[in-house]
């Protein structure tokens, strides 16, 4: 009887055990970084080639944190779009930095969808990148196209501004136009006086 009860209790405990969901393998934009690549701080050290293999492994991306891998990814994206080796602050470089951060935030939110703080940071970075891309598209279209191609960014045009016409909006608009016209009438004598003074000075200069 005791064995039967213990078996029953064991089965009940197994039944009541919470089911652990298997995490899906989410692809990362850092997967293309080789594990043997050295960290950013040790890549250009002269004596790095003479150290032991164990030390190299400790200084490589195999033992690196997420933050150090993101630094390497930012450096790679910046190298694709920078204008010169000394370019560290152009619009293209800022877009590359924001792109790496946005992709990191997206992967983090896929694993932790309730992280509102990082979601807010991601949306702020997206808005900032959208403004920079909009400026590049307006001023230097060839650079804009090259930046989107190199960074694999799909830029969508913002929707045209539309506003629902209501009776209140029409009344407000008519009132604003009327106020503007009255202000222009009040400023008309002053503008006329300045124009006559300018004409008199120009006439005196010609004489």
Short mmCIF file of C-alpha atoms in Angstrom, two decimals:
data_model
loop_
_atom_site.label_atom_id
_atom_site.label_comp_id
_atom_site.label_asym_id
_atom_site.label_seq_id
_atom_site.Cartn_x
_atom_site.Cartn_y
_atom_site.Cartn_z
CA UNK A 1 0.00 0.00 0.00
CA UNK A 2 2.81 2.35 0.85
CA UNK A 3 4.54 1.63 -2.45
CA UNK A 4 1.28 2.16 -4.32
CA UNK A 5 0.74 5.51 -2.58
CA UNK A 6 4.29 6.64 -3.23
CA UNK A 7 3.92 5.70 -6.89
CA UNK A 8 0.67 7.64 -7.06
CA UNK A 9 2.23 10.68 -5.37
CA UNK A 10 5.25 10.51 -7.68
CA UNK A 11 2.97 10.43 -10.71
CA UNK A 12 0.97 13.37 -9.36
CA UNK A 13 4.16 15.35 -8.78
CA UNK A 14 5.33 14.66 -12.32
CA UNK A 15 1.95 15.71 -13.63
CA UNK A 16 1.99 18.96 -11.67
CA UNK A 17 5.53 19.83 -12.75
CA UNK A 18 5.49 22.98 -14.93
CA UNK A 19 6.24 22.36 -18.57
CA UNK A 20 9.43 24.04 -19.72
CA UNK A 21 9.13 25.52 -23.15
CA UNK A 22 11.99 24.77 -25.42
CA UNK A 23 13.60 27.97 -26.61
CA UNK A 24 13.81 28.37 -30.33
CA UNK A 25 17.20 29.03 -31.84
CA UNK A 26 16.88 32.66 -32.89
CA UNK A 27 19.31 33.60 -35.68
CA UNK A 28 21.65 36.42 -34.70
CA UNK A 29 23.38 39.04 -36.81
CA UNK A 30 26.54 38.13 -34.87
CA UNK A 31 26.66 34.56 -36.18
CA UNK A 32 28.95 35.49 -39.06
CA UNK A 33 31.71 36.58 -36.67
CA UNK A 34 34.40 33.85 -36.56
CA UNK A 35 35.15 32.47 -33.12
CA UNK A 36 38.91 32.79 -33.70
CA UNK A 37 38.72 36.55 -34.27
CA UNK A 38 40.40 38.57 -31.52
CA UNK A 39 38.57 41.14 -29.47
CA UNK A 40 38.66 44.77 -30.53
CA UNK A 41 41.07 45.84 -27.77
CA UNK A 42 43.65 43.11 -28.59
CA UNK A 43 43.47 42.95 -32.39
CA UNK A 44 46.35 45.40 -33.01
CA UNK A 45 48.65 44.42 -30.13
CA UNK A 46 52.15 43.63 -31.56
CA UNK A 47 52.94 40.68 -29.24
CA UNK A 48 49.63 38.91 -29.82
CA UNK A 49 51.21 36.48 -32.32
CA UNK A 50 53.78 35.24 -29.79
CA UNK A 51 51.37 34.30 -27.00
CA UNK A 52 50.11 30.83 -26.15
CA UNK A 53 47.07 29.28 -27.89
CA UNK A 54 45.20 29.22 -24.61
CA UNK A 55 45.72 32.97 -24.21
CA UNK A 56 44.60 33.55 -27.78
CA UNK A 57 41.45 31.58 -27.11
CA UNK A 58 40.74 33.67 -24.01
CA UNK A 59 41.21 36.87 -26.03
CA UNK A 60 39.13 35.66 -28.97
CA UNK A 61 35.40 36.07 -29.60
CA UNK A 62 34.84 32.49 -28.42
CA UNK A 63 35.12 33.75 -24.83
CA UNK A 64 33.78 37.24 -25.54
CA UNK A 65 30.58 38.73 -24.18
CA UNK A 66 27.65 40.01 -26.21
CA UNK A 67 28.81 43.61 -25.75
CA UNK A 68 32.28 42.88 -27.16
CA UNK A 69 30.80 41.07 -30.16
CA UNK A 70 28.53 44.05 -30.87
CA UNK A 71 31.60 46.31 -30.88
CA UNK A 72 33.19 44.14 -33.56
CA UNK A 73 29.97 44.14 -35.60
CA UNK A 74 29.70 47.93 -35.37
CA UNK A 75 33.28 48.26 -36.57
CA UNK A 76 32.55 46.00 -39.56
CA UNK A 77 29.44 47.94 -40.56
CA UNK A 78 31.22 51.29 -40.19
CA UNK A 79 34.05 50.09 -42.45
CA UNK A 80 31.51 49.44 -45.22
CA UNK A 81 30.12 52.98 -45.38
CA UNK A 82 32.73 55.39 -43.98
CA UNK A 83 34.08 58.03 -46.38
CA UNK A 84 37.70 57.84 -45.21
CA UNK A 85 39.73 55.98 -42.55
CA UNK A 86 39.41 58.99 -40.24
CA UNK A 87 35.63 59.32 -40.70
CA UNK A 88 33.97 58.63 -37.35
CA UNK A 89 30.94 60.93 -37.29
CA UNK A 90 29.35 61.24 -40.73
CA UNK A 91 25.70 60.46 -41.31
CA UNK A 92 26.57 57.09 -42.86
CA UNK A 93 28.66 56.08 -39.84
CA UNK A 94 25.87 57.08 -37.46
CA UNK A 95 23.40 55.00 -39.49
CA UNK A 96 25.73 51.98 -39.33
CA UNK A 97 26.11 52.27 -35.53
CA UNK A 98 22.35 52.61 -35.04
CA UNK A 99 21.71 49.64 -37.35
CA UNK A 100 23.90 47.33 -35.25
CA UNK A 101 22.20 48.50 -32.06
CA UNK A 102 18.70 48.08 -33.52
CA UNK A 103 19.40 44.52 -34.63
CA UNK A 104 20.78 43.69 -31.19
CA UNK A 105 17.64 45.11 -29.55
CA UNK A 106 15.41 43.11 -31.93
CA UNK A 107 17.11 39.83 -31.03
CA UNK A 108 16.90 40.64 -27.32
CA UNK A 109 13.18 41.44 -27.58
CA UNK A 110 12.49 38.17 -29.38
CA UNK A 111 13.78 36.37 -26.29
CA UNK A 112 12.34 38.86 -23.77
CA UNK A 113 9.23 40.44 -25.34
CA UNK A 114 8.17 42.13 -22.08
CA UNK A 115 11.34 44.21 -21.74
CA UNK A 116 9.73 47.63 -22.20
CA UNK A 117 12.90 49.59 -21.44
CA UNK A 118 14.87 48.08 -24.32
CA UNK A 119 11.84 48.32 -26.58
CA UNK A 120 11.72 52.05 -25.92
CA UNK A 121 15.46 52.35 -26.67
CA UNK A 122 14.98 50.42 -29.90
CA UNK A 123 12.14 52.69 -31.05
CA UNK A 124 14.22 55.78 -30.26
CA UNK A 125 17.13 54.36 -32.29
CA UNK A 126 14.77 53.55 -35.19
CA UNK A 127 13.40 57.12 -35.20
CA UNK A 128 16.93 58.55 -35.11
CA UNK A 129 18.04 56.34 -38.01
CA UNK A 130 14.93 57.24 -39.99
CA UNK A 131 15.72 60.95 -39.67
CA UNK A 132 19.33 60.43 -40.77
CA UNK A 133 18.28 58.34 -43.77
CA UNK A 134 15.64 60.89 -44.73
CA UNK A 135 18.27 63.65 -44.70
CA UNK A 136 20.69 61.54 -46.78
CA UNK A 137 17.94 60.74 -49.27
CA UNK A 138 17.13 64.43 -49.64
CA UNK A 139 20.71 65.77 -49.84
CA UNK A 140 22.96 62.94 -51.14
CA UNK A 141 20.85 60.32 -52.84
CA UNK A 142 23.76 58.24 -54.16
CA UNK A 143 25.22 57.97 -50.65
CA UNK A 144 21.77 57.05 -49.33
CA UNK A 145 21.42 54.23 -51.85
CA UNK A 146 24.91 52.90 -51.14
CA UNK A 147 24.32 53.01 -47.36
CA UNK A 148 21.04 51.08 -47.61
CA UNK A 149 22.65 48.52 -49.94
CA UNK A 150 25.75 47.96 -47.81
CA UNK A 151 23.83 47.72 -44.52
CA UNK A 152 20.89 45.75 -45.99
CA UNK A 153 18.31 48.33 -44.93
CA UNK A 154 14.86 48.44 -46.54
CA UNK A 155 13.81 52.08 -46.49
CA UNK A 156 10.10 52.80 -46.83
CA UNK A 157 8.79 56.25 -47.60
CA UNK A 158 6.77 57.90 -44.82
CA UNK A 159 3.03 58.12 -45.51
CA UNK A 160 1.63 61.36 -46.87
CA UNK A 161 0.23 63.62 -44.19
CA UNK A 162 -3.56 63.46 -44.14
CA UNK A 163 -5.88 65.15 -41.74
CA UNK A 164 -9.56 64.64 -41.31
CA UNK A 165 -11.41 67.82 -42.24
CA UNK A 166 -13.86 68.70 -39.49
CA UNK A 167 -16.08 71.72 -38.95
CA UNK A 168 -14.01 72.76 -35.94
CA UNK A 169 -10.79 72.57 -37.96
CA UNK A 170 -12.32 74.71 -40.77
CA UNK A 171 -13.46 77.35 -38.29
CA UNK A 172 -10.04 77.42 -36.63
CA UNK A 173 -8.29 77.75 -39.98
CA UNK A 174 -10.57 80.61 -41.07
CA UNK A 175 -9.94 82.37 -37.75
CA UNK A 176 -6.16 82.02 -38.10
CA UNK A 177 -6.29 83.42 -41.65
CA UNK A 178 -8.35 86.37 -40.47
CA UNK A 179 -5.92 87.10 -37.63
CA UNK A 180 -2.99 86.92 -40.05
CA UNK A 181 -4.68 89.38 -42.45
CA UNK A 182 -5.41 91.86 -39.64
CA UNK A 183 -1.78 91.69 -38.47
CA UNK A 184 -0.60 92.32 -42.03
CA UNK A 185 -2.87 95.39 -42.22
CA UNK A 186 -1.38 96.75 -38.98
CA UNK A 187 2.15 96.23 -40.28
CA UNK A 188 1.42 97.77 -43.70
CA UNK A 189 2.12 101.47 -42.71
CA UNK A 190 5.44 100.48 -41.12
CA UNK A 191 6.48 98.54 -44.21
CA UNK A 192 5.47 101.45 -46.45
CA UNK A 193 7.53 103.88 -44.35
CA UNK A 194 10.63 101.65 -44.51
CA UNK A 195 10.23 101.24 -48.26
CA UNK A 196 10.05 105.01 -48.80
CA UNK A 197 13.13 105.52 -46.62
CA UNK A 198 15.03 102.91 -48.61
CA UNK A 199 13.97 104.54 -51.90
CA UNK A 200 15.06 107.95 -50.63
CA UNK A 201 18.48 106.61 -49.60
CA UNK A 202 18.89 104.90 -52.97
CA UNK A 203 17.92 108.12 -54.79
CA UNK A 204 20.38 110.16 -52.71
CA UNK A 205 23.15 107.64 -53.40
CA UNK A 206 22.57 107.93 -57.18
CA UNK A 207 22.64 111.76 -57.07
#
